[in-house]
PDB file of C-alpha atoms and ligand atoms in Angstrom:
ATOM      1  CA  MET U   1     -18.723 177.574  65.813  1.00  0.00           C
ATOM      2  CA  ARG U   2     -18.316 179.745  63.336  1.00  0.00           C
ATOM      3  CA  LYS U   3     -14.511 179.933  62.205  1.00  0.00           C
ATOM      4  CA  PRO U   4     -13.400 183.396  61.845  1.00  0.00           C
ATOM      5  CA  TYR U   5     -12.656 184.714  58.810  1.00  0.00           C
ATOM      6  CA  VAL U   6     -10.306 188.455  58.159  1.00  0.00           C
ATOM      7  CA  ALA U   7     -10.711 190.013  54.659  1.00  0.00           C
ATOM      8  CA  GLY U   8      -7.889 192.334  52.955  1.00  0.00           C
ATOM      9  CA  ASN U   9      -9.410 194.793  50.962  1.00  0.00           C
ATOM     10  CA  TRP U  10      -6.968 196.451  48.527  1.00  0.00           C
ATOM     11  CA  LYS U  11      -9.221 198.937  47.562  1.00  0.00           C
ATOM     12  CA  MET U  12      -7.492 200.491  44.252  1.00  0.00           C
ATOM     13  CA  ASN U  13      -4.041 200.277  45.696  1.00  0.00           C
ATOM     14  CA  LEU U  14      -0.643 198.663  44.659  1.00  0.00           C
ATOM     15  CA  SER U  15       1.059 197.943  41.725  1.00  0.00           C
ATOM     16  CA  ARG U  16       0.868 194.162  39.707  1.00  0.00           C
ATOM     17  CA  THR U  17       4.193 193.652  41.417  1.00  0.00           C
ATOM     18  CA  GLU U  18       3.444 194.842  45.021  1.00  0.00           C
ATOM     19  CA  ALA U  19       0.073 193.533  44.505  1.00  0.00           C
ATOM     20  CA  ALA U  20       1.883 190.014  43.319  1.00  0.00           C
ATOM     21  CA  ALA U  21       4.564 190.204  46.540  1.00  0.00           C
ATOM     22  CA  LEU U  22       1.766 190.899  48.832  1.00  0.00           C
ATOM     23  CA  ALA U  23      -0.015 187.425  48.180  1.00  0.00           C
ATOM     24  CA  THR U  24       3.710 186.150  48.918  1.00  0.00           C
ATOM     25  CA  GLY U  25       4.253 186.881  51.414  1.00  0.00           C
ATOM     26  CA  ILE U  26       0.505 186.532  52.875  1.00  0.00           C
ATOM     27  CA  VAL U  27       0.577 183.153  52.101  1.00  0.00           C
ATOM     28  CA  GLN U  28       4.388 182.775  53.740  1.00  0.00           C
ATOM     29  CA  GLY U  29       2.851 183.721  56.463  1.00  0.00           C
ATOM     30  CA  ILE U  30      -0.525 181.325  57.601  1.00  0.00           C
ATOM     31  CA  ASN U  31      -2.262 178.140  57.601  1.00  0.00           C
ATOM     32  CA  CYS U  32      -6.409 178.060  56.867  1.00  0.00           C
ATOM     33  CA  ASP U  33      -7.432 175.480  58.717  1.00  0.00           C
ATOM     34  CA  ASP U  34      -8.787 177.250  61.778  1.00  0.00           C
ATOM     35  CA  ILE U  35      -9.179 180.887  59.710  1.00  0.00           C
ATOM     36  CA  ASP U  36     -10.788 181.739  56.745  1.00  0.00           C
ATOM     37  CA  ILE U  37      -8.452 184.299  54.836  1.00  0.00           C
ATOM     38  CA  GLY U  38      -9.086 186.425  52.112  1.00  0.00           C
ATOM     39  CA  VAL U  39      -8.033 189.332  49.708  1.00  0.00           C
ATOM     40  CA  ALA U  40      -9.511 191.705  47.394  1.00  0.00           C
ATOM     41  CA  PRO U  41      -7.139 192.991  44.978  1.00  0.00           C
ATOM     42  CA  PRO U  42      -7.928 195.244  42.318  1.00  0.00           C
ATOM     43  CA  SER U  43      -9.640 193.297  39.650  1.00  0.00           C
ATOM     44  CA  VAL U  44      -6.979 193.936  36.826  1.00  0.00           C
ATOM     45  CA  TYR U  45      -4.224 191.867  39.020  1.00  0.00           C
ATOM     46  CA  LEU U  46      -6.789 189.420  39.934  1.00  0.00           C
ATOM     47  CA  SER U  47      -4.714 186.796  37.967  1.00  0.00           C
ATOM     48  CA  ALA U  48      -1.666 187.771  39.203  1.00  0.00           C
ATOM     49  CA  VAL U  49      -3.151 187.136  43.240  1.00  0.00           C
ATOM     50  CA  ILE U  50      -4.822 184.267  41.924  1.00  0.00           C
ATOM     51  CA  ASP U  51      -1.590 182.375  40.967  1.00  0.00           C
ATOM     52  CA  ALA U  52       0.353 183.438  43.750  1.00  0.00           C
ATOM     53  CA  VAL U  53      -1.945 182.272  46.451  1.00  0.00           C
ATOM     54  CA  GLU U  54      -3.072 178.847  44.453  1.00  0.00           C
ATOM     55  CA  GLY U  55      -3.709 175.911  46.149  1.00  0.00           C
ATOM     56  CA  THR U  56      -3.609 177.980  49.631  1.00  0.00           C
ATOM     57  CA  GLY U  57      -6.801 177.918  50.668  1.00  0.00           C
ATOM     58  CA  VAL U  58      -6.920 181.893  50.764  1.00  0.00           C
ATOM     59  CA  HIS U  59      -9.992 183.540  49.258  1.00  0.00           C
ATOM     60  CA  VAL U  60      -9.739 185.789  46.153  1.00  0.00           C
ATOM     61  CA  ALA U  61     -12.482 188.355  45.977  1.00  0.00           C
ATOM     62  CA  ALA U  62     -13.388 190.925  43.843  1.00  0.00           C
ATOM     63  CA  GLN U  63     -14.334 194.368  45.053  1.00  0.00           C
ATOM     64  CA  ASN U  64     -17.472 194.772  43.048  1.00  0.00           C
ATOM     65  CA  CYS U  65     -19.284 192.896  40.088  1.00  0.00           C
ATOM     66  CA  HIS U  66     -22.498 194.025  37.969  1.00  0.00           C
ATOM     67  CA  PHE U  67     -25.745 192.097  38.131  1.00  0.00           C
ATOM     68  CA  GLU U  68     -26.073 190.988  34.643  1.00  0.00           C
ATOM     69  CA  PRO U  69     -24.589 187.700  32.830  1.00  0.00           C
ATOM     70  CA  LYS U  70     -22.925 189.701  29.567  1.00  0.00           C
ATOM     71  CA  GLY U  71     -23.933 192.699  27.172  1.00  0.00           C
ATOM     72  CA  ALA U  72     -23.358 196.061  26.449  1.00  0.00           C
ATOM     73  CA  PHE U  73     -22.249 196.895  30.142  1.00  0.00           C
ATOM     74  CA  THR U  74     -18.795 198.899  29.212  1.00  0.00           C
ATOM     75  CA  GLY U  75     -16.093 199.176  32.785  1.00  0.00           C
ATOM     76  CA  GLU U  76     -18.867 196.118  34.130  1.00  0.00           C
ATOM     77  CA  LEU U  77     -17.648 192.713  35.136  1.00  0.00           C
ATOM     78  CA  SER U  78     -20.089 190.016  35.200  1.00  0.00           C
ATOM     79  CA  PRO U  79     -19.972 187.467  38.777  1.00  0.00           C
ATOM     80  CA  ALA U  80     -19.170 183.838  36.204  1.00  0.00           C
ATOM     81  CA  MET U  81     -15.880 186.130  34.801  1.00  0.00           C
ATOM     82  CA  LEU U  82     -15.038 186.631  37.909  1.00  0.00           C
ATOM     83  CA  LEU U  83     -15.234 182.762  38.398  1.00  0.00           C
ATOM     84  CA  ASP U  84     -13.950 182.135  35.243  1.00  0.00           C
ATOM     85  CA  VAL U  85     -10.313 183.805  36.270  1.00  0.00           C
ATOM     86  CA  GLY U  86     -10.600 181.681  39.438  1.00  0.00           C
ATOM     87  CA  CYS U  87     -12.199 184.578  42.189  1.00  0.00           C
ATOM     88  CA  ASP U  88     -14.473 182.646  44.841  1.00  0.00           C
ATOM     89  CA  THR U  89     -15.761 185.491  46.175  1.00  0.00           C
ATOM     90  CA  VAL U  90     -17.150 189.559  45.546  1.00  0.00           C
ATOM     91  CA  ILE U  91     -17.501 192.002  48.423  1.00  0.00           C
ATOM     92  CA  ILE U  92     -21.234 193.922  47.403  1.00  0.00           C
ATOM     93  CA  GLY U  93     -22.272 197.291  48.713  1.00  0.00           C
ATOM     94  CA  HIS U  94     -19.017 198.487  50.208  1.00  0.00           C
ATOM     95  CA  SER U  95     -19.685 202.080  51.459  1.00  0.00           C
ATOM     96  CA  GLU U  96     -16.942 203.452  48.553  1.00  0.00           C
ATOM     97  CA  ARG U  97     -19.661 201.960  46.474  1.00  0.00           C
ATOM     98  CA  ARG U  98     -22.660 202.455  47.880  1.00  0.00           C
ATOM     99  CA  HIS U  99     -21.447 206.688  48.682  1.00  0.00           C
ATOM    100  CA  ILE U 100     -19.149 207.417  45.890  1.00  0.00           C
ATOM    101  CA  PHE U 101     -21.132 205.630  43.445  1.00  0.00           C
ATOM    102  CA  GLY U 102     -24.321 206.241  43.866  1.00  0.00           C
ATOM    103  CA  GLU U 103     -25.078 202.452  44.494  1.00  0.00           C
ATOM    104  CA  THR U 104     -28.171 201.839  45.912  1.00  0.00           C
ATOM    105  CA  ASP U 105     -29.629 198.962  47.924  1.00  0.00           C
ATOM    106  CA  ASP U 106     -32.124 197.930  45.077  1.00  0.00           C
ATOM    107  CA  LEU U 107     -28.478 197.598  43.053  1.00  0.00           C
ATOM    108  CA  ILE U 108     -26.682 195.552  45.718  1.00  0.00           C
ATOM    109  CA  ASN U 109     -29.627 193.481  45.979  1.00  0.00           C
ATOM    110  CA  LYS U 110     -29.302 192.400  42.398  1.00  0.00           C
ATOM    111  CA  LYS U 111     -25.728 192.179  42.454  1.00  0.00           C
ATOM    112  CA  VAL U 112     -26.168 189.961  45.757  1.00  0.00           C
ATOM    113  CA  LYS U 113     -28.519 187.321  43.961  1.00  0.00           C
ATOM    114  CA  ALA U 114     -26.747 187.426  40.888  1.00  0.00           C
ATOM    115  CA  ALA U 115     -23.787 186.661  42.278  1.00  0.00           C
ATOM    116  CA  LEU U 116     -24.472 184.186  44.667  1.00  0.00           C
ATOM    117  CA  ALA U 117     -26.732 182.435  41.538  1.00  0.00           C
ATOM    118  CA  ALA U 118     -23.657 182.223  39.691  1.00  0.00           C
ATOM    119  CA  GLY U 119     -21.444 180.417  42.469  1.00  0.00           C
ATOM    120  CA  LEU U 120     -19.759 183.208  43.740  1.00  0.00           C
ATOM    121  CA  LYS U 121     -19.895 183.920  47.486  1.00  0.00           C
ATOM    122  CA  VAL U 122     -20.444 187.674  48.880  1.00  0.00           C
ATOM    123  CA  ILE U 123     -19.376 190.100  51.511  1.00  0.00           C
ATOM    124  CA  LEU U 124     -22.458 191.743  51.845  1.00  0.00           C
ATOM    125  CA  CYS U 125     -21.090 195.750  53.712  1.00  0.00           C
ATOM    126  CA  ILE U 126     -23.112 197.365  55.582  1.00  0.00           C
ATOM    127  CA  GLY U 127     -23.115 200.374  57.727  1.00  0.00           C
ATOM    128  CA  GLU U 128     -24.341 203.436  59.323  1.00  0.00           C
ATOM    129  CA  THR U 129     -22.982 207.068  58.095  1.00  0.00           C
ATOM    130  CA  LEU U 130     -21.827 208.983  61.649  1.00  0.00           C
ATOM    131  CA  ASP U 131     -25.060 211.455  60.976  1.00  0.00           C
ATOM    132  CA  GLU U 132     -26.989 208.477  60.683  1.00  0.00           C
ATOM    133  CA  ARG U 133     -25.658 207.495  63.751  1.00  0.00           C
ATOM    134  CA  GLU U 134     -25.778 210.881  65.383  1.00  0.00           C
ATOM    135  CA  ALA U 135     -29.313 211.055  64.584  1.00  0.00           C
ATOM    136  CA  GLY U 136     -30.159 207.478  66.565  1.00  0.00           C
ATOM    137  CA  GLN U 137     -30.470 205.682  63.075  1.00  0.00           C
ATOM    138  CA  THR U 138     -27.731 202.992  62.864  1.00  0.00           C
ATOM    139  CA  ASN U 139     -30.515 200.157  63.942  1.00  0.00           C
ATOM    140  CA  ASP U 140     -32.578 201.363  61.451  1.00  0.00           C
ATOM    141  CA  VAL U 141     -29.925 201.694  58.679  1.00  0.00           C
ATOM    142  CA  CYS U 142     -28.357 198.364  58.938  1.00  0.00           C
ATOM    143  CA  ARG U 143     -31.950 196.830  59.107  1.00  0.00           C
ATOM    144  CA  ARG U 144     -32.498 198.617  55.759  1.00  0.00           C
ATOM    145  CA  HIS U 145     -29.232 196.857  54.333  1.00  0.00           C
ATOM    146  CA  ILE U 146     -30.033 193.908  55.596  1.00  0.00           C
ATOM    147  CA  GLY U 147     -33.255 193.586  54.481  1.00  0.00           C
ATOM    148  CA  GLU U 148     -32.464 195.049  51.435  1.00  0.00           C
ATOM    149  CA  GLY U 149     -29.424 193.539  50.370  1.00  0.00           C
ATOM    150  CA  LEU U 150     -30.618 189.972  51.306  1.00  0.00           C
ATOM    151  CA  ASN U 151     -33.867 191.096  49.828  1.00  0.00           C
ATOM    152  CA  GLY U 152     -35.044 187.450  47.747  1.00  0.00           C
ATOM    153  CA  VAL U 153     -31.840 185.452  48.621  1.00  0.00           C
ATOM    154  CA  THR U 154     -32.492 181.793  49.683  1.00  0.00           C
ATOM    155  CA  ALA U 155     -31.559 180.076  52.968  1.00  0.00           C
ATOM    156  CA  GLU U 156     -29.181 177.786  51.643  1.00  0.00           C
ATOM    157  CA  GLN U 157     -27.307 180.767  49.905  1.00  0.00           C
ATOM    158  CA  MET U 158     -26.987 181.950  53.434  1.00  0.00           C
ATOM    159  CA  ALA U 159     -23.818 179.494  53.754  1.00  0.00           C
ATOM    160  CA  ASP U 160     -21.673 181.874  50.952  1.00  0.00           C
ATOM    161  CA  VAL U 161     -22.863 184.787  52.881  1.00  0.00           C
ATOM    162  CA  VAL U 162     -20.468 186.809  54.581  1.00  0.00           C
ATOM    163  CA  ILE U 163     -21.832 190.482  56.195  1.00  0.00           C
ATOM    164  CA  ALA U 164     -19.485 193.038  57.018  1.00  0.00           C
ATOM    165  CA  TYR U 165     -20.245 195.496  59.145  1.00  0.00           C
ATOM    166  CA  GLU U 166     -18.671 198.573  58.714  1.00  0.00           C
ATOM    167  CA  PRO U 167     -19.226 202.285  59.852  1.00  0.00           C
ATOM    168  CA  VAL U 168     -18.549 204.087  57.864  1.00  0.00           C
ATOM    169  CA  TRP U 169     -17.316 207.249  59.778  1.00  0.00           C
ATOM    170  CA  ALA U 170     -14.479 204.283  60.836  1.00  0.00           C
ATOM    171  CA  ILE U 171     -13.459 203.732  57.718  1.00  0.00           C
ATOM    172  CA  GLY U 172     -10.339 204.433  56.223  1.00  0.00           C
ATOM    173  CA  THR U 173     -10.340 207.860  59.406  1.00  0.00           C
ATOM    174  CA  GLY U 174      -8.140 205.576  61.757  1.00  0.00           C
ATOM    175  CA  ARG U 175     -11.707 206.507  64.475  1.00  0.00           C
ATOM    176  CA  THR U 176     -12.550 202.582  65.067  1.00  0.00           C
ATOM    177  CA  ALA U 177     -15.696 201.933  66.667  1.00  0.00           C
ATOM    178  CA  THR U 178     -15.350 200.629  70.365  1.00  0.00           C
ATOM    179  CA  PRO U 179     -15.313 196.793  70.833  1.00  0.00           C
ATOM    180  CA  GLU U 180     -18.491 198.046  72.388  1.00  0.00           C
ATOM    181  CA  GLN U 181     -20.681 199.514  69.716  1.00  0.00           C
ATOM    182  CA  ALA U 182     -18.996 196.983  67.200  1.00  0.00           C
ATOM    183  CA  GLN U 183     -20.655 194.122  69.034  1.00  0.00           C
ATOM    184  CA  GLU U 184     -23.464 195.920  69.723  1.00  0.00           C
ATOM    185  CA  VAL U 185     -23.837 196.745  66.124  1.00  0.00           C
ATOM    186  CA  HIS U 186     -23.301 192.761  65.838  1.00  0.00           C
ATOM    187  CA  ALA U 187     -25.579 191.809  68.516  1.00  0.00           C
ATOM    188  CA  PHE U 188     -28.268 193.727  66.550  1.00  0.00           C
ATOM    189  CA  VAL U 189     -27.793 192.053  63.388  1.00  0.00           C
ATOM    190  CA  ARG U 190     -27.617 188.488  64.428  1.00  0.00           C
ATOM    191  CA  PRO U 191     -30.657 188.149  65.271  1.00  0.00           C
ATOM    192  CA  LEU U 192     -32.729 189.964  62.266  1.00  0.00           C
ATOM    193  CA  VAL U 193     -30.665 187.907  60.479  1.00  0.00           C
ATOM    194  CA  ALA U 194     -32.758 184.808  62.382  1.00  0.00           C
ATOM    195  CA  SER U 195     -36.180 186.966  62.304  1.00  0.00           C
ATOM    196  CA  THR U 196     -35.071 186.713  58.674  1.00  0.00           C
ATOM    197  CA  PHE U 197     -34.083 183.536  57.779  1.00  0.00           C
ATOM    198  CA  ASN U 198     -33.967 181.265  61.105  1.00  0.00           C
ATOM    199  CA  THR U 199     -31.927 180.773  64.106  1.00  0.00           C
ATOM    200  CA  ASP U 200     -29.723 178.191  62.352  1.00  0.00           C
ATOM    201  CA  ILE U 201     -28.471 180.647  59.653  1.00  0.00           C
ATOM    202  CA  ALA U 202     -27.667 183.449  62.051  1.00  0.00           C
ATOM    203  CA  ALA U 203     -25.804 181.588  65.002  1.00  0.00           C
ATOM    204  CA  ALA U 204     -23.947 180.427  61.344  1.00  0.00           C
ATOM    205  CA  LEU U 205     -23.620 183.891  59.844  1.00  0.00           C
ATOM    206  CA  ARG U 206     -20.304 184.888  60.172  1.00  0.00           C
ATOM    207  CA  ILE U 207     -20.292 188.960  60.915  1.00  0.00           C
ATOM    208  CA  GLN U 208     -16.910 191.127  60.267  1.00  0.00           C
ATOM    209  CA  TYR U 209     -16.023 194.597  61.756  1.00  0.00           C
ATOM    210  CA  GLY U 210     -14.572 196.829  58.999  1.00  0.00           C
ATOM    211  CA  GLY U 211     -13.203 200.118  59.862  1.00  0.00           C
ATOM    212  CA  SER U 212      -9.603 200.918  60.880  1.00  0.00           C
ATOM    213  CA  VAL U 213      -8.841 197.850  62.268  1.00  0.00           C
ATOM    214  CA  ASN U 214      -4.969 197.073  62.624  1.00  0.00           C
ATOM    215  CA  ALA U 215      -2.436 194.990  64.801  1.00  0.00           C
ATOM    216  CA  GLU U 216      -2.751 197.245  67.986  1.00  0.00           C
ATOM    217  CA  ASN U 217      -7.144 197.275  68.501  1.00  0.00           C
ATOM    218  CA  ALA U 218      -7.905 194.153  66.423  1.00  0.00           C
ATOM    219  CA  LEU U 219      -7.644 191.367  69.545  1.00  0.00           C
ATOM    220  CA  ASP U 220     -10.123 193.497  71.595  1.00  0.00           C
ATOM    221  CA  LEU U 221     -12.561 193.199  68.585  1.00  0.00           C
ATOM    222  CA  MET U 222     -12.205 190.356  67.234  1.00  0.00           C
ATOM    223  CA  SER U 223     -12.490 188.943  71.999  1.00  0.00           C
ATOM    224  CA  GLN U 224     -16.023 190.385  71.448  1.00  0.00           C
ATOM    225  CA  PRO U 225     -18.822 187.431  70.886  1.00  0.00           C
ATOM    226  CA  ASP U 226     -20.674 188.445  68.184  1.00  0.00           C
ATOM    227  CA  ILE U 227     -17.828 189.352  66.212  1.00  0.00           C
ATOM    228  CA  ASP U 228     -16.112 187.110  63.966  1.00  0.00           C
ATOM    229  CA  GLY U 229     -13.401 188.874  62.262  1.00  0.00           C
ATOM    230  CA  ALA U 230     -12.344 191.647  60.131  1.00  0.00           C
ATOM    231  CA  LEU U 231     -12.319 193.654  57.083  1.00  0.00           C
ATOM    232  CA  VAL U 232      -9.266 195.458  56.541  1.00  0.00           C
ATOM    233  CA  GLY U 233      -8.794 198.728  54.425  1.00  0.00           C
ATOM    234  CA  GLY U 234      -5.364 200.190  55.109  1.00  0.00           C
ATOM    235  CA  ALA U 235      -3.901 197.273  57.609  1.00  0.00           C
ATOM    236  CA  SER U 236      -3.891 194.802  54.690  1.00  0.00           C
ATOM    237  CA  LEU U 237      -1.607 196.609  52.521  1.00  0.00           C
ATOM    238  CA  LYS U 238       1.170 195.335  54.290  1.00  0.00           C
ATOM    239  CA  VAL U 239       1.951 191.901  55.029  1.00  0.00           C
ATOM    240  CA  GLU U 240       3.169 192.161  58.772  1.00  0.00           C
ATOM    241  CA  SER U 241       0.703 193.363  59.888  1.00  0.00           C
ATOM    242  CA  PHE U 242      -2.531 192.206  57.815  1.00  0.00           C
ATOM    243  CA  LEU U 243      -0.364 189.072  59.303  1.00  0.00           C
ATOM    244  CA  LYS U 244      -0.626 190.429  62.695  1.00  0.00           C
ATOM    245  CA  ILE U 245      -4.423 190.757  62.627  1.00  0.00           C
ATOM    246  CA  ILE U 246      -5.129 187.332  61.338  1.00  0.00           C
ATOM    247  CA  GLU U 247      -2.890 185.858  64.367  1.00  0.00           C
ATOM    248  CA  GLU U 248      -4.786 188.000  67.215  1.00  0.00           C
ATOM    249  CA  THR U 249      -8.554 187.476  65.343  1.00  0.00           C
ATOM    250  CA  ARG U 250      -6.864 183.464  65.851  1.00  0.00           C
ATOM    251  CA  LYS U 251      -6.014 184.128  69.256  1.00  0.00           C
ATOM    252  CA  ALA U 252      -9.806 186.221  70.140  1.00  0.00           C
ATOM    253  CA  LYS U 253     -10.877 182.848  68.964  1.00  0.00           C
ATOM    254  CA  ALA U 254      -9.105 179.699  69.922  1.00  0.00           C
ATOM    255  CA  PRO U 255     -11.056 177.582  72.591  1.00  0.00           C
ATOM    256  CA  ALA U 256     -10.200 178.820  75.633  1.00  0.00           C
TER     257      ALA U 256
HETATM  258  P1  PGA Q   1      -9.559 200.611  56.636  1.00  0.00           P
HETATM  259  O1  PGA Q   1     -11.077 200.166  55.283  1.00  0.00           O
HETATM  260  O2  PGA Q   1      -9.176 199.451  57.321  1.00  0.00           O
HETATM  261  O3  PGA Q   1      -8.678 201.702  55.537  1.00  0.00           O
HETATM  262  O4  PGA Q   1     -10.793 201.674  57.362  1.00  0.00           O
HETATM  263  C1  PGA Q   1     -11.887 199.174  55.440  1.00  0.00           C
HETATM  264  C2  PGA Q   1     -12.965 198.792  54.402  1.00  0.00           C
HETATM  265  O5  PGA Q   1     -12.935 199.844  53.661  1.00  0.00           O
HETATM  266  O6  PGA Q   1     -12.974 197.546  54.269  1.00  0.00           O
END
């Protein structure tokens, strides 16, 4: 049994006060016994959010990191710095990093390896653009993102890896993948991971879906057998909708 995992990616939103209030609102409404919950605030608010969720078991993730441990890299944050302030997770390879900031699979792979080696957990984002989907390249793109993103990661380190399948055309567009479309890709990714590592690792791997997940569509998406949770953008910025997505996920994954 995979423990479901719902994470909120706050992107470049909220003020310090709003971030702390959102974190406080979330922890008042949850328990993490049967579900993993994570939040990824802007890095300048990490400390405020870490204080707000202290002792609750909520994971706090950075939205990015650099692969070098220290040095002359203006504007960057090392994995050790993120751990130092109390983060336990980092999102790597988000489509906005890939497409707006030009991050390549090679750069993403360096970050994944550096983060895992430092002791962070990693949410590695993969997913195709609309052009790629329409050209029938969805599986090829996901194979490349997984193959190159996880290149050199050890079987042992895979316990600290979560994959987020986020079709680029569904992110922030309100146009979510249908549960069947999402399940199809998740069911492609799992054996891919089995062939790279082994079937036990693939069976234990959490694969989140991301892309316009909201309180209304979460139950249907999370009811799919290979969808193990969600990476939520817009709908994670409000306590009520994020808590509803968590509840719907819990409902979808409750043993029959
Ligand atoms: P969205 O973003 O839920 O606003 O589509 C998802 C993401 O980018 O992680």
